[in-house]
PDB file of C-alpha atoms and ligand atoms in Angstrom:
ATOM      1  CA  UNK A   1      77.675 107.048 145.851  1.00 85.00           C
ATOM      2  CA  UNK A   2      75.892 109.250 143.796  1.00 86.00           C
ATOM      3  CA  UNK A   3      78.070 111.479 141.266  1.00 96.00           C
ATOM      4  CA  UNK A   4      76.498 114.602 139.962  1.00 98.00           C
ATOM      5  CA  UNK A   5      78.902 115.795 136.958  1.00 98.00           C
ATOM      6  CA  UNK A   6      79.402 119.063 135.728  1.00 98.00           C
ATOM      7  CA  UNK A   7      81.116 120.716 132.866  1.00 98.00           C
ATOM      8  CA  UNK A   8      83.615 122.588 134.809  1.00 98.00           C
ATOM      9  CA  UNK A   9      84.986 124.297 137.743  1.00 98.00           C
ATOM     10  CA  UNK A  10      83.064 126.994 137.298  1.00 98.00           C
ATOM     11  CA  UNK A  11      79.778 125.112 137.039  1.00 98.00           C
ATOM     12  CA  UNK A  12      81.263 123.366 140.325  1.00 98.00           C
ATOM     13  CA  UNK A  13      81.984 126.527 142.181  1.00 98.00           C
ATOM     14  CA  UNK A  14      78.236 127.899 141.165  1.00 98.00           C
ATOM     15  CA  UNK A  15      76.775 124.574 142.331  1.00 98.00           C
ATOM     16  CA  UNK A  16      78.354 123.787 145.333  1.00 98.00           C
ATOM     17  CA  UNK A  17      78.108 128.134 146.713  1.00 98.00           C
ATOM     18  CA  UNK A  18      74.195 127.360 145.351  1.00 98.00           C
ATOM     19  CA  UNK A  19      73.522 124.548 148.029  1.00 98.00           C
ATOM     20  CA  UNK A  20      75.866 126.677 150.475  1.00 98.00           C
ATOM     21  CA  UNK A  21      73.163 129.247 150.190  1.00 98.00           C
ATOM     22  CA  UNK A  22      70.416 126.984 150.156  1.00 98.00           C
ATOM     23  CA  UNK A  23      71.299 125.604 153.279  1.00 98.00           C
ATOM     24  CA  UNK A  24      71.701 129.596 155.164  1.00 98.00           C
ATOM     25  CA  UNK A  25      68.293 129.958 153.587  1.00 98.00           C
ATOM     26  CA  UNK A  26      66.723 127.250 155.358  1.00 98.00           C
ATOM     27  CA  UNK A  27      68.668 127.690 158.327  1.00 98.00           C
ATOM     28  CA  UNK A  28      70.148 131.475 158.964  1.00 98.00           C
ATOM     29  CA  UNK A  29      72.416 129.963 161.724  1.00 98.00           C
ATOM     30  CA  UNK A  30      73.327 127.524 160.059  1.00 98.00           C
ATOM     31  CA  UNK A  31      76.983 126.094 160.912  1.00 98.00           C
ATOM     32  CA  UNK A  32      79.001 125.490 157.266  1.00 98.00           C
ATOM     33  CA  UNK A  33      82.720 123.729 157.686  1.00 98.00           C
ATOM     34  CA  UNK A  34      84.363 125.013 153.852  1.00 93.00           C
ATOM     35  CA  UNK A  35      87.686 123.033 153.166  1.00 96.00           C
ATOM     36  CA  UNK A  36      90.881 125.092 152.645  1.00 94.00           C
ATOM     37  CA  UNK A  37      93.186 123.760 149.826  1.00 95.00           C
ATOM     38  CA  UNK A  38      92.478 125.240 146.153  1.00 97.00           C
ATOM     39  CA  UNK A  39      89.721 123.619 145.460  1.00 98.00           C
ATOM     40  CA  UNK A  40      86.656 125.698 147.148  1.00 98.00           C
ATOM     41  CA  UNK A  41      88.671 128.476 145.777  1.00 98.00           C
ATOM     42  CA  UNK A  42      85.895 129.572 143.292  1.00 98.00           C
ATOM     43  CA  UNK A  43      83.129 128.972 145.636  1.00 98.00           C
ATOM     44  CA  UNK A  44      84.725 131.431 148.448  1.00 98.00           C
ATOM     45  CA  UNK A  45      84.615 134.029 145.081  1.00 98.00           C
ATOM     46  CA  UNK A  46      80.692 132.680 144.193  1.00 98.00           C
ATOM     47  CA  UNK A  47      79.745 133.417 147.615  1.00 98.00           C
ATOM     48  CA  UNK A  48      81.282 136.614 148.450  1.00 98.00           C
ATOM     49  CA  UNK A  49      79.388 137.977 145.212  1.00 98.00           C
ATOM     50  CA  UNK A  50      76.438 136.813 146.376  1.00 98.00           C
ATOM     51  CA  UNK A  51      76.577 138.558 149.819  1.00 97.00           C
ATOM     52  CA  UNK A  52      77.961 141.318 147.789  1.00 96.00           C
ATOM     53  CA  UNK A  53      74.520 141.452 146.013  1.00 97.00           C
ATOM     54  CA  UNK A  54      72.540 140.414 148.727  1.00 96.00           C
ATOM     55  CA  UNK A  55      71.739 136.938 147.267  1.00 96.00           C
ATOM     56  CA  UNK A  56      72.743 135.376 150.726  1.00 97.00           C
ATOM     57  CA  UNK A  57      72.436 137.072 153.802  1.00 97.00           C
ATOM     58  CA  UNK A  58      75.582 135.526 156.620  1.00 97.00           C
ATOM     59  CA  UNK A  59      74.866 137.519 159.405  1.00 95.00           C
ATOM     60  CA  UNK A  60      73.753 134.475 161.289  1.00 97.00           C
ATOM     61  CA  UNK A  61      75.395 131.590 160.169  1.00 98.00           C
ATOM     62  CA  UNK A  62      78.584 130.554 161.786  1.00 98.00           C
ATOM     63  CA  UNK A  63      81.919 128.957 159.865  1.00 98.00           C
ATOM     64  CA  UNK A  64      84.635 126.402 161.382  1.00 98.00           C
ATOM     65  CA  UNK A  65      87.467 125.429 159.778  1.00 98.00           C
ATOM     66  CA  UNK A  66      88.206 121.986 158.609  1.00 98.00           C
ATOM     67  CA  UNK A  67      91.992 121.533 159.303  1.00 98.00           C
ATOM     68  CA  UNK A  68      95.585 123.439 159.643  1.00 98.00           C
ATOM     69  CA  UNK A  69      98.792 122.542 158.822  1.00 97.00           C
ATOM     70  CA  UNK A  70     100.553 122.594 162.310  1.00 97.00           C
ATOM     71  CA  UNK A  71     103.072 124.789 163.371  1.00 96.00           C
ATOM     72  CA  UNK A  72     101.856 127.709 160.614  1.00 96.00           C
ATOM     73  CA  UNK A  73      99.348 130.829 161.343  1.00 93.00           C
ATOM     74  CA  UNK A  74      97.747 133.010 159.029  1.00 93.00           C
ATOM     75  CA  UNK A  75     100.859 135.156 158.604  1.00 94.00           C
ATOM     76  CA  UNK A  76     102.473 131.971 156.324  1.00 95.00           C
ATOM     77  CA  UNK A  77     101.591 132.106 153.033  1.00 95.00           C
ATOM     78  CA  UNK A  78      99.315 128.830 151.990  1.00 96.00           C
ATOM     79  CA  UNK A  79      98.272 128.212 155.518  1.00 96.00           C
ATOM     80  CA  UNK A  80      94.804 127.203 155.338  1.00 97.00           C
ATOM     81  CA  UNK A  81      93.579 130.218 157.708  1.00 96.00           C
ATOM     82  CA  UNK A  82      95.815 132.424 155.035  1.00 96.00           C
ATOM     83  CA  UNK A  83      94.387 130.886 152.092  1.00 96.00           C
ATOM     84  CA  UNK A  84      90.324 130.991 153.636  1.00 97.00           C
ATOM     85  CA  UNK A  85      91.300 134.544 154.955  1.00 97.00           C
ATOM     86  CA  UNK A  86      92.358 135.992 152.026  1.00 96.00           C
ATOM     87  CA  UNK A  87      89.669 134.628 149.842  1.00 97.00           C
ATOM     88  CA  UNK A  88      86.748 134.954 151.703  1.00 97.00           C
ATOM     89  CA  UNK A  89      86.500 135.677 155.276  1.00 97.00           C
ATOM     90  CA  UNK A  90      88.219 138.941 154.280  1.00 96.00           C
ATOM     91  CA  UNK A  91      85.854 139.715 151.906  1.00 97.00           C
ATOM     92  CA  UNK A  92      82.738 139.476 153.905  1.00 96.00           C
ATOM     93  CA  UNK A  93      81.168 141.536 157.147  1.00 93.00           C
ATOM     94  CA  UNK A  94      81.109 138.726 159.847  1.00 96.00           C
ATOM     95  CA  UNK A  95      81.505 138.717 163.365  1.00 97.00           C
ATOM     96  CA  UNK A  96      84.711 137.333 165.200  1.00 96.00           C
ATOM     97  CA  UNK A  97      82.118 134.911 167.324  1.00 97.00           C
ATOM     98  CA  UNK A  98      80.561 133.710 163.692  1.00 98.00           C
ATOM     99  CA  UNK A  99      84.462 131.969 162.865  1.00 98.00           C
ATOM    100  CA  UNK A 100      86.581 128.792 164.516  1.00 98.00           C
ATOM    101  CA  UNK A 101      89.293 127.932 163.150  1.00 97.00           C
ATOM    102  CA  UNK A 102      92.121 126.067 164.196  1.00 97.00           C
ATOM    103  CA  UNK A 103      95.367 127.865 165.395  1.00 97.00           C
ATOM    104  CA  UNK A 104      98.271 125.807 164.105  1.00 97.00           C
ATOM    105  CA  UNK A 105     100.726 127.483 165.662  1.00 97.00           C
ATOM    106  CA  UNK A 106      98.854 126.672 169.636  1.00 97.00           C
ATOM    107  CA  UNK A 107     101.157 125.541 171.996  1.00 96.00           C
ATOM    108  CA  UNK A 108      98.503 123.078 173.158  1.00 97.00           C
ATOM    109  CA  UNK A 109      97.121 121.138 170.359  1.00 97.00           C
ATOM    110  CA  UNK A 110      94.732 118.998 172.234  1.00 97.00           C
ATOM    111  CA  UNK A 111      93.049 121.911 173.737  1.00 98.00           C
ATOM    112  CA  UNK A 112      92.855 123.709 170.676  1.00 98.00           C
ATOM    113  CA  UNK A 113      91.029 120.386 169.623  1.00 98.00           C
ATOM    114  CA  UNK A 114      88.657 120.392 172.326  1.00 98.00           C
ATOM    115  CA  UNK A 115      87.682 124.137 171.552  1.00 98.00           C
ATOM    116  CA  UNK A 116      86.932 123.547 168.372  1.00 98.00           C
ATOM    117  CA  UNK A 117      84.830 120.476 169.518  1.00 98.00           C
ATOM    118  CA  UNK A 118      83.314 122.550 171.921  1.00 98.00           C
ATOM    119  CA  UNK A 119      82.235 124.971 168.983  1.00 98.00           C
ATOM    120  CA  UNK A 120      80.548 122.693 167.372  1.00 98.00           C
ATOM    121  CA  UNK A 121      78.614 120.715 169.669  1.00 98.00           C
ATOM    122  CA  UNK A 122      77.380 124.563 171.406  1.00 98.00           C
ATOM    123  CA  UNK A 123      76.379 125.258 167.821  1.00 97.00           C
ATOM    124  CA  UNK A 124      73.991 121.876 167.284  1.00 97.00           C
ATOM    125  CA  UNK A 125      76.864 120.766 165.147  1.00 98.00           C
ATOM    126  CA  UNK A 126      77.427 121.177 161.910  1.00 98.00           C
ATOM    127  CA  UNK A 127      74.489 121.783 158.870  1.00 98.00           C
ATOM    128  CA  UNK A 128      77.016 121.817 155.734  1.00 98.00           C
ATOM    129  CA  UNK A 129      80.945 120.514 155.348  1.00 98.00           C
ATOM    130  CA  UNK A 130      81.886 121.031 151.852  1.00 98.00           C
ATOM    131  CA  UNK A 131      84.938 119.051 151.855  1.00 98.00           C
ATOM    132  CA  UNK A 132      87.976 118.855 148.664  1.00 98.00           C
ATOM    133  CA  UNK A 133      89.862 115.235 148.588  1.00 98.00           C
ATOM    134  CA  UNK A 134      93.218 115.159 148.719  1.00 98.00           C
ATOM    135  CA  UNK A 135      95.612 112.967 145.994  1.00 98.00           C
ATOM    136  CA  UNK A 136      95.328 110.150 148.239  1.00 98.00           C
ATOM    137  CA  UNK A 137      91.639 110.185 149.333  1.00 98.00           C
ATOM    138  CA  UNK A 138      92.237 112.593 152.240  1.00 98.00           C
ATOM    139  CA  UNK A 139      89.171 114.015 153.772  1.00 98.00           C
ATOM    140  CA  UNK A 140      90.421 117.202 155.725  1.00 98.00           C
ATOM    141  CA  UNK A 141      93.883 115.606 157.399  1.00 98.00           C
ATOM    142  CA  UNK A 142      91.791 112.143 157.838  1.00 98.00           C
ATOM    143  CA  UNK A 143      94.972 110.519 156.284  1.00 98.00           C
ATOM    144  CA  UNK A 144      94.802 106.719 154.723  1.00 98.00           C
ATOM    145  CA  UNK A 145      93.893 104.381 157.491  1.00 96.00           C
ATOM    146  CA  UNK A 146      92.416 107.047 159.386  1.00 93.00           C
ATOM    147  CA  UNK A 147      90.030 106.184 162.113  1.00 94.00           C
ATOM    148  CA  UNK A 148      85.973 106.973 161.834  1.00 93.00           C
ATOM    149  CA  UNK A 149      85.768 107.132 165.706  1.00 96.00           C
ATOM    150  CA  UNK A 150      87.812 110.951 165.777  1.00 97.00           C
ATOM    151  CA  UNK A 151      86.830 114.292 166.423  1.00 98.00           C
ATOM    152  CA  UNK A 152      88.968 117.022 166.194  1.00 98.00           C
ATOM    153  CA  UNK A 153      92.478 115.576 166.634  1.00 98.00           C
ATOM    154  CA  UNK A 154      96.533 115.791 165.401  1.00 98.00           C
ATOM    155  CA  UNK A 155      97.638 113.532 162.805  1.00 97.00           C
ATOM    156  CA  UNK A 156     100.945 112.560 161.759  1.00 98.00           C
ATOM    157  CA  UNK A 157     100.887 113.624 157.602  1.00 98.00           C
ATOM    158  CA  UNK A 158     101.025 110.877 155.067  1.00 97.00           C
ATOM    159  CA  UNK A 159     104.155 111.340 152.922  1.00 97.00           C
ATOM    160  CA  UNK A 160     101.596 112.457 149.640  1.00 96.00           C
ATOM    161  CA  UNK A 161     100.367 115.123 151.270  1.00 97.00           C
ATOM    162  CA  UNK A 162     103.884 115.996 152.668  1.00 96.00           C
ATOM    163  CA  UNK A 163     105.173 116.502 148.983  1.00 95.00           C
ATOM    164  CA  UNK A 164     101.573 117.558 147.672  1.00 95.00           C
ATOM    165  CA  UNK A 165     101.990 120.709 150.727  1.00 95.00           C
ATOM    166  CA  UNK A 166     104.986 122.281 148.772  1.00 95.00           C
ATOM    167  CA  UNK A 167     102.152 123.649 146.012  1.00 96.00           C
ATOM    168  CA  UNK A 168     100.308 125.900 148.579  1.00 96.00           C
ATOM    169  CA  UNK A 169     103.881 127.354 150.099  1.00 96.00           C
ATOM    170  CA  UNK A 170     105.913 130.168 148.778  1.00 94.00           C
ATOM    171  CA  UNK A 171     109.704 129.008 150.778  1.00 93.00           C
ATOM    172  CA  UNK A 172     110.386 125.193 151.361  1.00 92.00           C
ATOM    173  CA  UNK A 173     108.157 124.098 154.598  1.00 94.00           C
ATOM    174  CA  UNK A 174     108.468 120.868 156.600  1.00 92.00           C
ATOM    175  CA  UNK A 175     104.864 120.204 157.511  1.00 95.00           C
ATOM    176  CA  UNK A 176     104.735 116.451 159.190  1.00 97.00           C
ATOM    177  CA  UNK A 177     101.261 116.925 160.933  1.00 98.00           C
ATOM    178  CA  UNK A 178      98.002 118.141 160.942  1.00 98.00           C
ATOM    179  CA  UNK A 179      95.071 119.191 163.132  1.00 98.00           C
ATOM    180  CA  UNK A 180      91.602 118.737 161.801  1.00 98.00           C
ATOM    181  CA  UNK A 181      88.296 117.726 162.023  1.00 98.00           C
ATOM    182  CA  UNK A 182      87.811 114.179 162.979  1.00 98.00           C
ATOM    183  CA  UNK A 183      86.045 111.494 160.568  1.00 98.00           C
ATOM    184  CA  UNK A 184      83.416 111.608 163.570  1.00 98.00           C
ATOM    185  CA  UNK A 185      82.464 115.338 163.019  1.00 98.00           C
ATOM    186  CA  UNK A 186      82.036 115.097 159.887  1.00 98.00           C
ATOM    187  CA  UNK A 187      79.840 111.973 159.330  1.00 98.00           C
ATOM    188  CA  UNK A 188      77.359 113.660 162.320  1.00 98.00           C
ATOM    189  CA  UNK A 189      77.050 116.801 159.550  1.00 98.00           C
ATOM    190  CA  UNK A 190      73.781 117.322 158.810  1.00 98.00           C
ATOM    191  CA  UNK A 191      74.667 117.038 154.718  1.00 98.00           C
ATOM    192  CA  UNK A 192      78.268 116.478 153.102  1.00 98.00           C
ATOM    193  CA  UNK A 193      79.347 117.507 149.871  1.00 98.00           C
ATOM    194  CA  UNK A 194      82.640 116.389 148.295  1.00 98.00           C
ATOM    195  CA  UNK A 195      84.044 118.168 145.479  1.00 98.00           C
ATOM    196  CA  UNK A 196      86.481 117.806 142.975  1.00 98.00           C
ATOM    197  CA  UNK A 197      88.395 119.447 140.448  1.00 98.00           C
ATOM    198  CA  UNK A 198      91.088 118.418 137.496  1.00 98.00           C
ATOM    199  CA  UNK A 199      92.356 115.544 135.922  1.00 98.00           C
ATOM    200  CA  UNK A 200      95.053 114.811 138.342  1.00 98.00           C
ATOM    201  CA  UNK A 201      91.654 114.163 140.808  1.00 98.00           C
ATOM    202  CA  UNK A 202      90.639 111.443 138.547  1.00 98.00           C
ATOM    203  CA  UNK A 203      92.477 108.480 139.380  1.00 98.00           C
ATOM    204  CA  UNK A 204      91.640 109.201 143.344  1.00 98.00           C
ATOM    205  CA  UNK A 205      87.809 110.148 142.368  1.00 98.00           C
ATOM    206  CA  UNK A 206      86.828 106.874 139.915  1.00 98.00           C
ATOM    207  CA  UNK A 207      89.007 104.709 143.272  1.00 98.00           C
ATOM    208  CA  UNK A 208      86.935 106.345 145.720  1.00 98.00           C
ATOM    209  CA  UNK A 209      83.563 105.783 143.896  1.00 98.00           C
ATOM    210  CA  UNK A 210      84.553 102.193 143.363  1.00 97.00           C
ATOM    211  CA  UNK A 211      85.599 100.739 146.071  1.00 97.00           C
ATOM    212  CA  UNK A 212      83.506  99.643 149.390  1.00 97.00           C
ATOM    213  CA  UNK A 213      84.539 101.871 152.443  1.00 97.00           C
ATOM    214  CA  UNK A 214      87.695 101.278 153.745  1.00 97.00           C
ATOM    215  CA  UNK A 215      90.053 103.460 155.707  1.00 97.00           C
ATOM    216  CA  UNK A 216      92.892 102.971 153.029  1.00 98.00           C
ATOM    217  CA  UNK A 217      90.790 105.523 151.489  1.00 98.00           C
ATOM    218  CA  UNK A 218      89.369 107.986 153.322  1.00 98.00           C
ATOM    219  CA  UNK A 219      86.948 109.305 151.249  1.00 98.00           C
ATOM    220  CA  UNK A 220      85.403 106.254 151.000  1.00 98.00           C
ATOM    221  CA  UNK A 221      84.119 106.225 154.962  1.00 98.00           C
ATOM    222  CA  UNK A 222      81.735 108.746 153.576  1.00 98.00           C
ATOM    223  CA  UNK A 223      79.971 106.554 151.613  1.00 98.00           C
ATOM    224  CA  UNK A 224      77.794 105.912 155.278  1.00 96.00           C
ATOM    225  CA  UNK A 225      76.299 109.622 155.119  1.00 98.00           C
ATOM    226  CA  UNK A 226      72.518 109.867 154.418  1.00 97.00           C
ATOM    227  CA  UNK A 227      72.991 112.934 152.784  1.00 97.00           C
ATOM    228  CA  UNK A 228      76.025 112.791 150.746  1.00 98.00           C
ATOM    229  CA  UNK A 229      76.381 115.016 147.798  1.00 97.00           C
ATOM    230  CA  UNK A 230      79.526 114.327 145.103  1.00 98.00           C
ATOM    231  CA  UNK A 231      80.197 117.010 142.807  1.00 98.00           C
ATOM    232  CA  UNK A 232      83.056 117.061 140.118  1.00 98.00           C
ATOM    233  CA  UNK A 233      83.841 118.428 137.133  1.00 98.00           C
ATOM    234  CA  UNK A 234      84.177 116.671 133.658  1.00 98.00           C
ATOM    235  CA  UNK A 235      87.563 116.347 134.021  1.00 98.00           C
ATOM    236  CA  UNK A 236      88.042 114.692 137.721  1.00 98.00           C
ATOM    237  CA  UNK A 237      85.221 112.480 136.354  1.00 98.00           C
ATOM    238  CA  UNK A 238      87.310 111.122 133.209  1.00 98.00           C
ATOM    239  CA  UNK A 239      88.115 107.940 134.693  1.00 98.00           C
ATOM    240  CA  UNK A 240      84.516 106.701 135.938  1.00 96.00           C
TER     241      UNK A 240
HETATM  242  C1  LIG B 308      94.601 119.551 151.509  1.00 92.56           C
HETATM  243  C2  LIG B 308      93.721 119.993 152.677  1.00 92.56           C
HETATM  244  C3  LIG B 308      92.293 119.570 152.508  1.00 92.56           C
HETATM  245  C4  LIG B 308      91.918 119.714 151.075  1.00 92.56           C
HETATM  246  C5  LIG B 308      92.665 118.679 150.277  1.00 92.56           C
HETATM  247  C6  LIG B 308      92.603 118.922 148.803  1.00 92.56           C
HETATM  248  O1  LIG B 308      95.819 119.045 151.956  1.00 92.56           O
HETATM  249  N1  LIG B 308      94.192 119.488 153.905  1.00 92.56           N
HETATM  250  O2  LIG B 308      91.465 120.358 153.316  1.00 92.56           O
HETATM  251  O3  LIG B 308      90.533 119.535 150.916  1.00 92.56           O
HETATM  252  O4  LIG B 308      94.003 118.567 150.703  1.00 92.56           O
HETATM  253  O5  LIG B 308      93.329 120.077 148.472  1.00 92.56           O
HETATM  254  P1  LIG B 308      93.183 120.819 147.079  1.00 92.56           P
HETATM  255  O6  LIG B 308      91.806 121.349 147.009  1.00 92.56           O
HETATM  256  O7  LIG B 308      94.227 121.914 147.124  1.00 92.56           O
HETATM  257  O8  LIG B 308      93.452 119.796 146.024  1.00 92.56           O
END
């Protein structure tokens, strides 16, 4: 796993919303999956400047979501469609038909799963997933001991990311599953970048570097990509 380390999350955001725009460059429609969560915060804000100043033009490209908490829409605050919303989507000109994203609220989560499937695979799947990592190796909702086998599917939440949930909400929530992208989906990207941001990322980044792929850690079943890009700042990178 190769570990390119930069001085901070700014230097992250630039670098990761650099190969985001590389990658539209090469291929206009391309298909980008962009993590919710905080960290691709300051790459949303990179690459809404750059369509701003015409450094990237998404006219063509297409976006799917990588997971939802179930049970909340974009009208609860720290949803993931709020949080993507708010800092990007709402910021740029696109097209309803350029967006997927899951609906946590459907009343028929497999179904949502399929379309989201469908999505992709009408799209030539997926050119980028920039993905965050969650305080116990999460990957999306691709909880510890998560299969490699899914696509798009519900998972029951791992108690961490249970009590990790309460920093994106503004009222006490009860979120016990998920609906994401499947280990599947995102190993048949065409490229994968992982980021990370922090101290508190450390422990979970130097783990997932170390050890072999196993499912106990989920960002560890990435380790099989070809084209597997790792990008963290100095501080996530303390403990390698
Ligand atoms: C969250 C989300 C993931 C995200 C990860 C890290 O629970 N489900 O999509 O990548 O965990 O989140 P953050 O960037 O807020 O640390």
């Amino acid at each position: 796993m190769n570990v390119e380390i930069v001085d901070d999350y700014q230097a992250l955001s630039a670098t990761v919303a650099q190969r985001i725009i590389k990658t539209v460059k090469e291929k206009p429609d391309a298909l980008i999956c962009i993590a919710g969560g905080d960290t691709p915060l300051g790459v949303f804000s990179a690459l809404v400047d750059a369509s701003r100043k015409g450094d990237v033009d998404l006219t063509q490209a297409a976006f799917v979501g990588l997971d939802e908490w179930l049970g909340l829409s974009k009208a609860d605050k720290g949803s993931c469609r709020e949080m993507v919303w708010g800092h990007f989507f709402d910021h740029l000109t696109l097209r309803e038909e350029q967006i997927c994203f899951f609906d946590g609220r459907t009343a028929a989560p497999a179904e949502e799963c399929r379309r989201v499937d469908r999505f992709i695979s009408d799209r030539g799947g997926i050119s980028l997933v920039v993905l965050g990592i969650g305080m116990n190796g999460h990957i999306g909702f691709n909880e510890p001991g998560a299969a490699t086998d899914t696509y798009c599917h519900i998972v029951d939440l791992d108690a961490v990311t249970q009590s990790v949930s309460a920093k994106y909400f503004d009222q006490p929530r009860q979120v016990k599953q998920g609906i994401t992208l499947g280990m599947k989906t995102i190993l048949e990207a065409n490229s994968v970048i992982l980021m990370a941001s922090g101290e508190k990322k450390a422990a979970i980044v130097a783990q997932t570097v170390r050890e072999p792929a196993t499912p106990a850690i989920p960002a560890t079943l990435l380790k099989s990509h070809p084209r597997l890009q790792v990008v963290v700042d100095k501080p996530a990178a303390s403990r390698l």
